[in-house]
Short mmCIF file of C-alpha atoms in Angstrom, two decimals:
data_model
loop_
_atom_site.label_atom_id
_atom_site.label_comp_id
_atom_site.label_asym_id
_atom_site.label_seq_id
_atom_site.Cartn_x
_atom_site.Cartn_y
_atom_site.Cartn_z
CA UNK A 1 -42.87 17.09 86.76
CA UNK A 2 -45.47 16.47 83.98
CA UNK A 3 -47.35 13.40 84.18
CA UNK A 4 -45.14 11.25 81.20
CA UNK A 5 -42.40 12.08 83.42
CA UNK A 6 -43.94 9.90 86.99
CA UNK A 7 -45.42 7.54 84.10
CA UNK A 8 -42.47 5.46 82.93
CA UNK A 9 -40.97 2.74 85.85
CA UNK A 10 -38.18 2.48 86.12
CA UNK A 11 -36.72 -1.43 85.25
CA UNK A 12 -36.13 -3.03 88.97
CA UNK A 13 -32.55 -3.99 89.33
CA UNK A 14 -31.67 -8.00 89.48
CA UNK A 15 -30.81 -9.04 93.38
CA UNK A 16 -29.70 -12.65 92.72
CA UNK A 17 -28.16 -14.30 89.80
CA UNK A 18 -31.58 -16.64 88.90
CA UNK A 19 -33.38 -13.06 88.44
CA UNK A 20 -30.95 -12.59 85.10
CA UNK A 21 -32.67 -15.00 82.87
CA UNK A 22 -29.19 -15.10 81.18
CA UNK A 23 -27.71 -18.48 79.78
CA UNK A 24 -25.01 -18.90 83.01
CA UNK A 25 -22.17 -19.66 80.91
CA UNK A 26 -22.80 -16.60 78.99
CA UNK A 27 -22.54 -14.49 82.34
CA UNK A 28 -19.74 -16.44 83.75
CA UNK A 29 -17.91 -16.01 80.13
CA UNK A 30 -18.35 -11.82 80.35
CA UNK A 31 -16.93 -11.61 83.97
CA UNK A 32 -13.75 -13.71 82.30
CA UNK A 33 -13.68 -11.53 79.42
CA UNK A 34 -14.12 -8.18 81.42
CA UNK A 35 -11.44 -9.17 84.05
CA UNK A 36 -9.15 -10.24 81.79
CA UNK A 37 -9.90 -6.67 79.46
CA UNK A 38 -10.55 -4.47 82.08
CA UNK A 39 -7.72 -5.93 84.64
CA UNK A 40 -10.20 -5.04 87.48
CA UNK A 41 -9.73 -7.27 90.63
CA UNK A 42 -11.87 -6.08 93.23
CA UNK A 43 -15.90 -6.37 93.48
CA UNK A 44 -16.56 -3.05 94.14
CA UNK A 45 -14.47 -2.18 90.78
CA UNK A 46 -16.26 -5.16 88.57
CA UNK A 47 -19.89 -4.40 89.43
CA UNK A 48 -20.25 -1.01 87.75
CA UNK A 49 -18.06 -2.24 84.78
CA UNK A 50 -20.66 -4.98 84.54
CA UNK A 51 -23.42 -2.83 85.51
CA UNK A 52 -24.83 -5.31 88.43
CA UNK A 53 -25.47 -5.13 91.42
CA UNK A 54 -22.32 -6.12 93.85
CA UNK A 55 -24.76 -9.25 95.63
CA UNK A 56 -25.08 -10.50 91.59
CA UNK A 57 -21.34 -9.94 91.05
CA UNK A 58 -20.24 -11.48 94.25
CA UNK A 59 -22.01 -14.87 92.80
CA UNK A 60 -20.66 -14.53 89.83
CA UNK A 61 -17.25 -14.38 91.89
CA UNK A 62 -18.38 -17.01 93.45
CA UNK A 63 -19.33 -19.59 91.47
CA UNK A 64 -15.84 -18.46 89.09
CA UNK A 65 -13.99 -19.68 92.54
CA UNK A 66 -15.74 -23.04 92.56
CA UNK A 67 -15.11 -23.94 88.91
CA UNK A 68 -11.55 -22.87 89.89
CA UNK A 69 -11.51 -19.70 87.36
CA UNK A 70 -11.22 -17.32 89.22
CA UNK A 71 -8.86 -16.90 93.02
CA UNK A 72 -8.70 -14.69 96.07
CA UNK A 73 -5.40 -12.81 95.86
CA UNK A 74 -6.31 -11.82 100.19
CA UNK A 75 -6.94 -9.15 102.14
CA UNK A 76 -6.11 -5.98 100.28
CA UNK A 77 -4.94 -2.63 102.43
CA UNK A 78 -7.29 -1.26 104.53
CA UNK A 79 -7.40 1.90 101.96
CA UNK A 80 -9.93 -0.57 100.34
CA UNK A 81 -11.98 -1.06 103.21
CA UNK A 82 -10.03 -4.47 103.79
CA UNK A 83 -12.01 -5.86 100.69
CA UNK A 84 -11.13 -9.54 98.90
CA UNK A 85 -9.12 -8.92 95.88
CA UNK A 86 -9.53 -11.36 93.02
CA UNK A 87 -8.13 -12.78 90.28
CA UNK A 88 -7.74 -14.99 87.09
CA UNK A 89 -6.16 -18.62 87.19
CA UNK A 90 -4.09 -19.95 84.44
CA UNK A 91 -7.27 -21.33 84.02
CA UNK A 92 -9.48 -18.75 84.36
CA UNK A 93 -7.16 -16.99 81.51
CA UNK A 94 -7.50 -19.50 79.08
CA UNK A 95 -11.18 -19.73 78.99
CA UNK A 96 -11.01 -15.91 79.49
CA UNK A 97 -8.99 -16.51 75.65
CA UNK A 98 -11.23 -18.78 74.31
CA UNK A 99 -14.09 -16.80 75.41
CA UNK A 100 -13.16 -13.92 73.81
CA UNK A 101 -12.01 -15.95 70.60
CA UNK A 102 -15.87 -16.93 70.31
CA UNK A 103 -16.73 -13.20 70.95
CA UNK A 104 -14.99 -10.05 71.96
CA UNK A 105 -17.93 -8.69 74.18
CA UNK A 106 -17.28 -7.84 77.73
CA UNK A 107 -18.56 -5.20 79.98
CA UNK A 108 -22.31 -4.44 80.70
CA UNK A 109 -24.32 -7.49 80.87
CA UNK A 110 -26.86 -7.61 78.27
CA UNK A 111 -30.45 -7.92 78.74
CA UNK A 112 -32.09 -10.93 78.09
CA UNK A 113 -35.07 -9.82 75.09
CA UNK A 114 -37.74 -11.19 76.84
CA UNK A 115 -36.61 -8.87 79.98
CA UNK A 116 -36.39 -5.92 77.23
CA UNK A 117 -40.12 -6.65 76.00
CA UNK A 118 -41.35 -6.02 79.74
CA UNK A 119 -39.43 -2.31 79.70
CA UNK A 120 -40.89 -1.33 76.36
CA UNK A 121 -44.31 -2.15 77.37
CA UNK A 122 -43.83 -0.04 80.91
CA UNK A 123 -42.64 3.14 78.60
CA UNK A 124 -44.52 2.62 75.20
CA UNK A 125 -44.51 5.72 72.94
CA UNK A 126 -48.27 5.13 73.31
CA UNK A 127 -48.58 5.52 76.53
CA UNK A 128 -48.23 9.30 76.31
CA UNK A 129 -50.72 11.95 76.21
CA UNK A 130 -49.57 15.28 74.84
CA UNK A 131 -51.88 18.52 75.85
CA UNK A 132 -52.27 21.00 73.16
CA UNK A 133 -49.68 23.48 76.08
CA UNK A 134 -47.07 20.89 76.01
CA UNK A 135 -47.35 20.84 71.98
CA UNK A 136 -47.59 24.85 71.18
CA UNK A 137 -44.69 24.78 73.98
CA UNK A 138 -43.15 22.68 71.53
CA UNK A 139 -43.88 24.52 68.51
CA UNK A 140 -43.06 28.27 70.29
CA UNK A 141 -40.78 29.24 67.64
CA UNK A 142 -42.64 28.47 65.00
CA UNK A 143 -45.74 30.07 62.87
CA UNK A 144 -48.33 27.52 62.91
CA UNK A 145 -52.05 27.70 61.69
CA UNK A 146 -54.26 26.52 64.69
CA UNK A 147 -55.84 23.46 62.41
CA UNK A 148 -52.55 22.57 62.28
CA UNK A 149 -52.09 21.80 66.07
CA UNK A 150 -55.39 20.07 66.01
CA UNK A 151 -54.60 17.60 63.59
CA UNK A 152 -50.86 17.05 65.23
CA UNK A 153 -52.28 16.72 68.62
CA UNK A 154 -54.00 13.51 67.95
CA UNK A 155 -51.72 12.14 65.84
CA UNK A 156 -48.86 12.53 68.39
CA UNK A 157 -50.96 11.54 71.23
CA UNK A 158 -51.66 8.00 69.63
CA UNK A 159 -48.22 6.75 68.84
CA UNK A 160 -49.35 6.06 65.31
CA UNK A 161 -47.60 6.79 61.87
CA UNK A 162 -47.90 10.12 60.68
CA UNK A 163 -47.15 11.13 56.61
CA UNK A 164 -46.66 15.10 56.30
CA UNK A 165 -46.87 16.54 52.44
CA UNK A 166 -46.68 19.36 51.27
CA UNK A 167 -44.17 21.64 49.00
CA UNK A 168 -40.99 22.22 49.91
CA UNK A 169 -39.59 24.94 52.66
CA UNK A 170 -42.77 24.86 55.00
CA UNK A 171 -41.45 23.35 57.57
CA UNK A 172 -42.22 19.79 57.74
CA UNK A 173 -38.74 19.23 59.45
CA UNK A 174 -38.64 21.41 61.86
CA UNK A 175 -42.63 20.20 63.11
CA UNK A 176 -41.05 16.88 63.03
CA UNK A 177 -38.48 18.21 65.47
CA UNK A 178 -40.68 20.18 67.67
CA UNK A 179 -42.79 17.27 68.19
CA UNK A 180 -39.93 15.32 69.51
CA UNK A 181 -39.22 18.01 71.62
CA UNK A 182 -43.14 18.14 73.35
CA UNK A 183 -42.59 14.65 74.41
CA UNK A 184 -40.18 15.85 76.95
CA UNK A 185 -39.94 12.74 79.18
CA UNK A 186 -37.39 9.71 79.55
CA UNK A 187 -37.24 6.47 78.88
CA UNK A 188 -34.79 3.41 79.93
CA UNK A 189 -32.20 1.48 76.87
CA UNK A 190 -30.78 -1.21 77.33
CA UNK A 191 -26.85 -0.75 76.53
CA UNK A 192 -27.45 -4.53 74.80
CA UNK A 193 -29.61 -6.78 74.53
CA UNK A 194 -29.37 -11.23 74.64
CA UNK A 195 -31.67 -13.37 72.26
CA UNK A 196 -30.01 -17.07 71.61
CA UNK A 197 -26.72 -16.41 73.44
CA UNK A 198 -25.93 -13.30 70.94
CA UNK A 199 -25.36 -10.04 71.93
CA UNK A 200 -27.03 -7.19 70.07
CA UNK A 201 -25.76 -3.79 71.45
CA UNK A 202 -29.12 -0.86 71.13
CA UNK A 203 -27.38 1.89 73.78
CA UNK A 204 -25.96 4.23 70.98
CA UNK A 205 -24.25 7.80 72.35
CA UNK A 206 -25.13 9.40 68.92
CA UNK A 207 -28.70 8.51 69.32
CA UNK A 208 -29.37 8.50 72.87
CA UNK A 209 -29.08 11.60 75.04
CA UNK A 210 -28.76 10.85 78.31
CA UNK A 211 -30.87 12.50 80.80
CA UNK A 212 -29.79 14.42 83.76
CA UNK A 213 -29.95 13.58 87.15
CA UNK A 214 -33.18 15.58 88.77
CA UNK A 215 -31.73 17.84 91.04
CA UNK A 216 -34.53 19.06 92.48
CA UNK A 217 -35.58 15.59 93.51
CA UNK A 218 -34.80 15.44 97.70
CA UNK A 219 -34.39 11.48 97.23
CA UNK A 220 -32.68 11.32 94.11
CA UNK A 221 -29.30 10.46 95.77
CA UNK A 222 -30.84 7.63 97.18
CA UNK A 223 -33.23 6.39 94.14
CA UNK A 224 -30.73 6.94 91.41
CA UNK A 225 -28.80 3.78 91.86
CA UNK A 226 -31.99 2.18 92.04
CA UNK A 227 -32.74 0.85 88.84
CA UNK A 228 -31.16 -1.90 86.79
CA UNK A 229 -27.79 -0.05 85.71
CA UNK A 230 -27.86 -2.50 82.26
CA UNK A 231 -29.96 0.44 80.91
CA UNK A 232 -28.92 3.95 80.74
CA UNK A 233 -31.66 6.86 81.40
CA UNK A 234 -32.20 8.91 78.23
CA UNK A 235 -34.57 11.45 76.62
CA UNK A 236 -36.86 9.53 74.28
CA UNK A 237 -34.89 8.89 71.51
CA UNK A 238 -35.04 10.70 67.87
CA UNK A 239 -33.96 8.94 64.88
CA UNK A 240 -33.90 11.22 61.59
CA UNK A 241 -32.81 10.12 58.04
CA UNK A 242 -33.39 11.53 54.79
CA UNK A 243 -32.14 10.38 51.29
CA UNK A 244 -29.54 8.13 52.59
CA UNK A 245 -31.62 5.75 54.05
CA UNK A 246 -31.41 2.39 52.56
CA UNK A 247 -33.46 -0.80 52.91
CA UNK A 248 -30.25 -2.61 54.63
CA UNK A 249 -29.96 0.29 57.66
CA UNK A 250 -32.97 -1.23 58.73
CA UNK A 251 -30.78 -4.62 59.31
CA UNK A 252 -28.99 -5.99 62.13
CA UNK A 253 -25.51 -5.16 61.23
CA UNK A 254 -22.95 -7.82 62.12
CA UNK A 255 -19.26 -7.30 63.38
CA UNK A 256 -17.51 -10.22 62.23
CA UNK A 257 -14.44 -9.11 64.08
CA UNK A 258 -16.09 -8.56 67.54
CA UNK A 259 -18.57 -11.56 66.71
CA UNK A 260 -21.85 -8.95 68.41
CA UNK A 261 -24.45 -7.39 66.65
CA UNK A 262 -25.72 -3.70 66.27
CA UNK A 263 -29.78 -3.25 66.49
CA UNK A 264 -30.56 -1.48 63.40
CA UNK A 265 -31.99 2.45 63.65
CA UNK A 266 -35.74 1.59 64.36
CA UNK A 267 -34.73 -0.98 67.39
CA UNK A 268 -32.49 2.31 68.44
CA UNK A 269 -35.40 4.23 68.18
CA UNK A 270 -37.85 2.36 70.34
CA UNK A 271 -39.77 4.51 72.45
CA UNK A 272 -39.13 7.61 70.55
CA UNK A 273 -39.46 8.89 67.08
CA UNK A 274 -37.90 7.68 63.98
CA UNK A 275 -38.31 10.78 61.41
CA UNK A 276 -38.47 9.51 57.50
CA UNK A 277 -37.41 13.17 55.66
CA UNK A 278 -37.36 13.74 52.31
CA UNK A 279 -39.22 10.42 51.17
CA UNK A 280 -39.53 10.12 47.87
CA UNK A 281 -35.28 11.14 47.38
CA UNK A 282 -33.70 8.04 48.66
CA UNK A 283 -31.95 5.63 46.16
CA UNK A 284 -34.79 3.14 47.37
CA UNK A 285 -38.66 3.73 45.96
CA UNK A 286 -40.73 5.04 48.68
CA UNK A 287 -43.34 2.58 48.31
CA UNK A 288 -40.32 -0.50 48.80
CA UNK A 289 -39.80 1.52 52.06
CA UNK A 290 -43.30 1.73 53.49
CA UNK A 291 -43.47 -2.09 52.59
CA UNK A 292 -40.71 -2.53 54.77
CA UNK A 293 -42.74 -0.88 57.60
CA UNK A 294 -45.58 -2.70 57.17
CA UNK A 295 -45.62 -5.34 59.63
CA UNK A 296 -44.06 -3.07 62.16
CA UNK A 297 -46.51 -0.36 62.30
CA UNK A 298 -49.79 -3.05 62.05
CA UNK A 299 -48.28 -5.31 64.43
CA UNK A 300 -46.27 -3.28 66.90
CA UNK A 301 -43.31 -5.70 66.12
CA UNK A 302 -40.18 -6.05 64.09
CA UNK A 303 -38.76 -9.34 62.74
CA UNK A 304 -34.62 -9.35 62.46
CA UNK A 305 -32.60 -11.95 61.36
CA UNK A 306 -29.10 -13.36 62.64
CA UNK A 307 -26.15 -14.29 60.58
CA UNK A 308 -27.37 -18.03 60.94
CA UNK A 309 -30.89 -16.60 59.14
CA UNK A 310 -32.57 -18.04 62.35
CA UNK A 311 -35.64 -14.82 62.70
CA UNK A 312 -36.75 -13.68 65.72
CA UNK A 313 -39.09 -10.59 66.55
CA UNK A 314 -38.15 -7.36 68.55
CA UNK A 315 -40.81 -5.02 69.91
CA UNK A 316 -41.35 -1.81 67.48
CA UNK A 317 -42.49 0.57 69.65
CA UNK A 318 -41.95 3.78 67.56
CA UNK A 319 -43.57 6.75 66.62
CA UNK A 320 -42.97 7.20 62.71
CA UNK A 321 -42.83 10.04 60.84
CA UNK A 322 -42.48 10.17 57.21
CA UNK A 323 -42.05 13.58 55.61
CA UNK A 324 -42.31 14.44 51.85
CA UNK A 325 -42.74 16.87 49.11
CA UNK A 326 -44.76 14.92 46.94
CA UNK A 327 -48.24 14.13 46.82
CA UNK A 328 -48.77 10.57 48.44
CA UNK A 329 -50.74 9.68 45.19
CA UNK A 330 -47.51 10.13 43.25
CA UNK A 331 -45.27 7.84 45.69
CA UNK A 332 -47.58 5.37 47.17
CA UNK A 333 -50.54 3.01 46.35
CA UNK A 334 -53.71 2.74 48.71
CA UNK A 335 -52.69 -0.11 50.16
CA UNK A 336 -49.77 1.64 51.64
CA UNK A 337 -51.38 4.68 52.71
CA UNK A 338 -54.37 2.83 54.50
CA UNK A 339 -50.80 1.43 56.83
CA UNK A 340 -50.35 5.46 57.34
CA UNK A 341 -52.81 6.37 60.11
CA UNK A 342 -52.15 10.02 60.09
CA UNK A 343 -51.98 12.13 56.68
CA UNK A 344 -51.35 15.85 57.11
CA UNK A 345 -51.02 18.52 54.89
CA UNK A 346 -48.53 21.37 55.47
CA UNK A 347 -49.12 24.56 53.27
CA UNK A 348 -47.30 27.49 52.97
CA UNK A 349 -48.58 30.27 55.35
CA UNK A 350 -50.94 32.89 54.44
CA UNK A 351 -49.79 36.66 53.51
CA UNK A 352 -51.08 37.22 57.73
CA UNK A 353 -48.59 34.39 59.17
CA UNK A 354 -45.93 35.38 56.24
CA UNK A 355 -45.87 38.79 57.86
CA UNK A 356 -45.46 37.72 61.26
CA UNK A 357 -42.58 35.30 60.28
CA UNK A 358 -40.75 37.91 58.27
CA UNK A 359 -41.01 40.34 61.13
CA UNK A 360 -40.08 37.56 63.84
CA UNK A 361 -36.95 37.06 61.71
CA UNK A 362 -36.02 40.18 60.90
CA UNK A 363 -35.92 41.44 64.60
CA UNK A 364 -34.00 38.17 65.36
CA UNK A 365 -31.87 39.64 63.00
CA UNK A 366 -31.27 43.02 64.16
CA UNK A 367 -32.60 44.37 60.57
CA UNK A 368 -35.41 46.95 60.67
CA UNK A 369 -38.60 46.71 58.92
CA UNK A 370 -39.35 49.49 56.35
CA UNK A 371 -42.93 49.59 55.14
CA UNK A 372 -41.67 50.74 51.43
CA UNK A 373 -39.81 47.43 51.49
CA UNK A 374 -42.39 45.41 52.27
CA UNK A 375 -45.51 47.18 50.23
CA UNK A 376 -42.71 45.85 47.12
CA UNK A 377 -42.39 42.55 48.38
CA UNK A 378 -45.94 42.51 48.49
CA UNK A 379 -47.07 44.29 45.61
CA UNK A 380 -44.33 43.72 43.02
CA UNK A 381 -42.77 40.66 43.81
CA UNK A 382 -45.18 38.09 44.95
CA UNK A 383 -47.55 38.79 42.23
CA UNK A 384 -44.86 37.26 39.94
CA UNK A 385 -45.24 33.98 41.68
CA UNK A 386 -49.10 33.77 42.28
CA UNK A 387 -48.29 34.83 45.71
CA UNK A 388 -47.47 31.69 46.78
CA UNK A 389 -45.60 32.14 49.56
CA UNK A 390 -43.22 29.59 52.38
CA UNK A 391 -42.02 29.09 55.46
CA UNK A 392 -38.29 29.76 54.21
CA UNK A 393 -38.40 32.66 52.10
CA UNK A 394 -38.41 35.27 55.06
CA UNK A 395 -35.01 33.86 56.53
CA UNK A 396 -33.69 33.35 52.92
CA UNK A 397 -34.49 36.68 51.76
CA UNK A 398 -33.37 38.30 55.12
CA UNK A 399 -29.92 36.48 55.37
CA UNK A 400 -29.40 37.77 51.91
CA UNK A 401 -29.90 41.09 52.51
CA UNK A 402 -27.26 41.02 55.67
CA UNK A 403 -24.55 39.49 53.49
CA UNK A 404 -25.07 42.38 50.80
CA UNK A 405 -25.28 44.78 53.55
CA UNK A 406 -22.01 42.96 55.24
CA UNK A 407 -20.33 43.35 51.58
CA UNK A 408 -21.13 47.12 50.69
CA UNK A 409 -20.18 47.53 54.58
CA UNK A 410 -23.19 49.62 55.19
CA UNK A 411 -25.79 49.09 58.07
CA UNK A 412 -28.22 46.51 57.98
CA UNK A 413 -31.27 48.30 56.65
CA UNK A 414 -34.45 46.90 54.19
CA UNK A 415 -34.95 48.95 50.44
CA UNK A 416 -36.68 47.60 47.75
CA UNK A 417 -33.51 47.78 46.24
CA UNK A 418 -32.17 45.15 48.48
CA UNK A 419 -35.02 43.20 48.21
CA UNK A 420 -34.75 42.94 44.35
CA UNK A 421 -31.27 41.99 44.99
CA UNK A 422 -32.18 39.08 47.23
CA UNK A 423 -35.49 38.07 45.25
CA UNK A 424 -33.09 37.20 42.29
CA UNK A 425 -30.98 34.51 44.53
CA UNK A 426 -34.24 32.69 45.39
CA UNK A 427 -35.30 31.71 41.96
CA UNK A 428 -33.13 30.67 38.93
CA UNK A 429 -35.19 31.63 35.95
CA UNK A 430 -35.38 29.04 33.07
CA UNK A 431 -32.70 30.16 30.28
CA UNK A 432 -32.30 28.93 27.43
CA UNK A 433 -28.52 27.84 26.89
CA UNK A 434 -26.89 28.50 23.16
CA UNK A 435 -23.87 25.95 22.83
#
């Protein structure tokens, strides 16, 4: 277990209803909604689907029965360990109506934001420290220059924003990705969250991954159930967008049907990584989105509105990565690079590295190397581009030599035939077109 892993508490779950810090008519309203939804009757049935403990849910029971909500039905069968059976008045189903009328949430109690700022602070992206192992672990299948890892490792180990530049087809991408994978541990998110009586669900099963159960662990039987079951045990999060992302993704998005509210991608993301690719190709200019970012990454907070305007801040607890082919001169002004505290350079490997990529490719492959092959690769065809070479061309020019190989239905074998072949589908030349 590495030490990120024992570093991150777990939330402690809620033994009585006063340890909620949730508006009581709001929690009272949810058991309504979910009994009425869910048509559970039975404790031991409505405290997972509320994700409490069954103490909390029995009060909530409880003081339903007083305000005359909510009845016993009796002793069930003693299949069900003789246990109370409950149900809704005609009462109980009309503000169960009404409730749902105002909004159609039910289920897992949401987490009061206040309660939420406590987590974030216990498993803060900057609370990590990543050792160079953990981040050439990371990195395995990639080709890296050494000065690479030692500007990454810092970077990463801070929490701070990170900008990688550089032309196109080195890589930046797939860095981005292997750095999400050297963070390796797990972090607690909230399925929803409470400010002012609203309900903003963050728990989203396209972002969050959720973690296994350690097997290994003797106790972990016994501790699992442990924690506060309004959050769900996931990886650290990755968000990635590229030229779709718009100013108004990083919004709360209302349902005006279900009257709740989604956190936007960066709330999602809290804890984790949020992964900016191809800046400088969204419909937005890349300096309006860096704006955007500005209080966030200075302040280590977000401020959302509601549908009322009323703004409130959320903790931004992110590690962001923007990625781009162009030069930051081109896309940003000082002022927004000084709010960038990491700026690193990817290049295109070396003729040394190229080698080694081509060669870890082709034997993924299952396609020989043939030194006449590569002495014209070498000598013939990179001359013709300054010898500029990139991260993609080996898979490129590889891949196309299988499909011609798969078409002529001959073995997969290297020529400098072939490679001629293949070098003329990387490159369109500039023509010029008679009409």
């Amino acid at each position: 277990m590495t030490m990120q892993q024992t570093s991150v508490m777990a939330p402690p779950a809620p033994k009585r209803l006063e340890e909620m810090k949730l508006p009581i008519v709001m929690m009272r309203d949810i058991l309504l909604k979910t009994m009425f939804r869910k048509n559970l009757d039975m404790v031991t049935d409505l405290a997972p689907a509320l994700c409490l403990p069954v103490p909390v849910t029995q009060e909530l029971i409880d003081m339903g029965r007083d305000q005359r909500l909510i009845e016993a039905t009796g002793t069930l069968n003693a299949n069900n360990g003789s246990e109370m059976g409950y149900q809704l008045t005609d009462n109980g189903k009309a503000r169960a109506l009404d409730a749902l009328q105002q909004s159609e949430y039910f289920g897992a109690m949401p987490v009061p934001l206040d309660v939420y700022r406590e987590q974030v602070a216990r498993q803060s992206i900057r609370n990590i420290m990543i050792s160079r192992e953990q981040l050439t672990n990371a990195m395995g299948h990639l080709v890296l220059p050494d000065s690479l890892l030692d500007h990454l490792g810092p970077a990463v180990s801070a929490g701070r924003s990170i900008l990688m530049y550089g032309p196109p087809g080195n890589g930046k991408s797939s860095i981005s990705n292997g750095i999400r994978d050297a963070l390796g541990d797990r972090v607690y998110v909230p399925r929803a969250i409470e400010y002012a009586g609203q309900v903003i669900t963050v728990y989203d099963p396209i972002v969050h991954v959720i973690a296994e159960e350690q097997a290994d662990d003797p106790n972990s039987l016994r501790r699992v159930t442990r924690y506060d079951r309004r959050y769900v045990c996931c990886e650290r999060p990755t968000v990635i967008t590229g030229g779709e992302l718009s100013l108004d993704m990083l919004d709360l998005v209302y349902n005006p049907v279900a009257r709740t509210y989604q956190a936007p991608l960066q709330l999602k993301s809290t804890g984790g990584i949020f992964i900016v690719d191809d800046l400088g190709r969204q419909a937005e200019p890349p300096q309006n989105l860096v704006n955007r970012w500005i209080v966030p990454l200075e302040e280590s907070k977000d401020i959302l509105a509601l549908q009322s305007g009323e703004k409130f801040e959320v903790p931004f607890d992110t590690l962001v990565i923007f990625s781009t082919n162009f030069h930051p001169n081109e896309i940003f002004d000082q002022a927004a690079l000084r709010r960038i505290f990491f700026k690193i350079k990817i290049d295109g490997p070396n003729q040394a590295n190229f080698l080694k990529i081509f060669a870890m490719v082709a034997r993924k492959k299952k396609m020989a190397l043939d030194e006449p092959s590569l002495v014209h690769l070498l000598k013939v065809k990179y001359p013709t581009i300054d010898n500029i070479y990139a991260n993609y061309q080996p898979v490129f020019l590889i891949d196309q030599m299988i499909a011609i190989c798969n078409f002529e239905g001959i073995p997969y074998k290297m020529s400098p035939e072939l490679i001629d072949r293949a070098w003329a589908n990387m490159f369109v030349k500039d023509e010029v077109i008679v009409k």
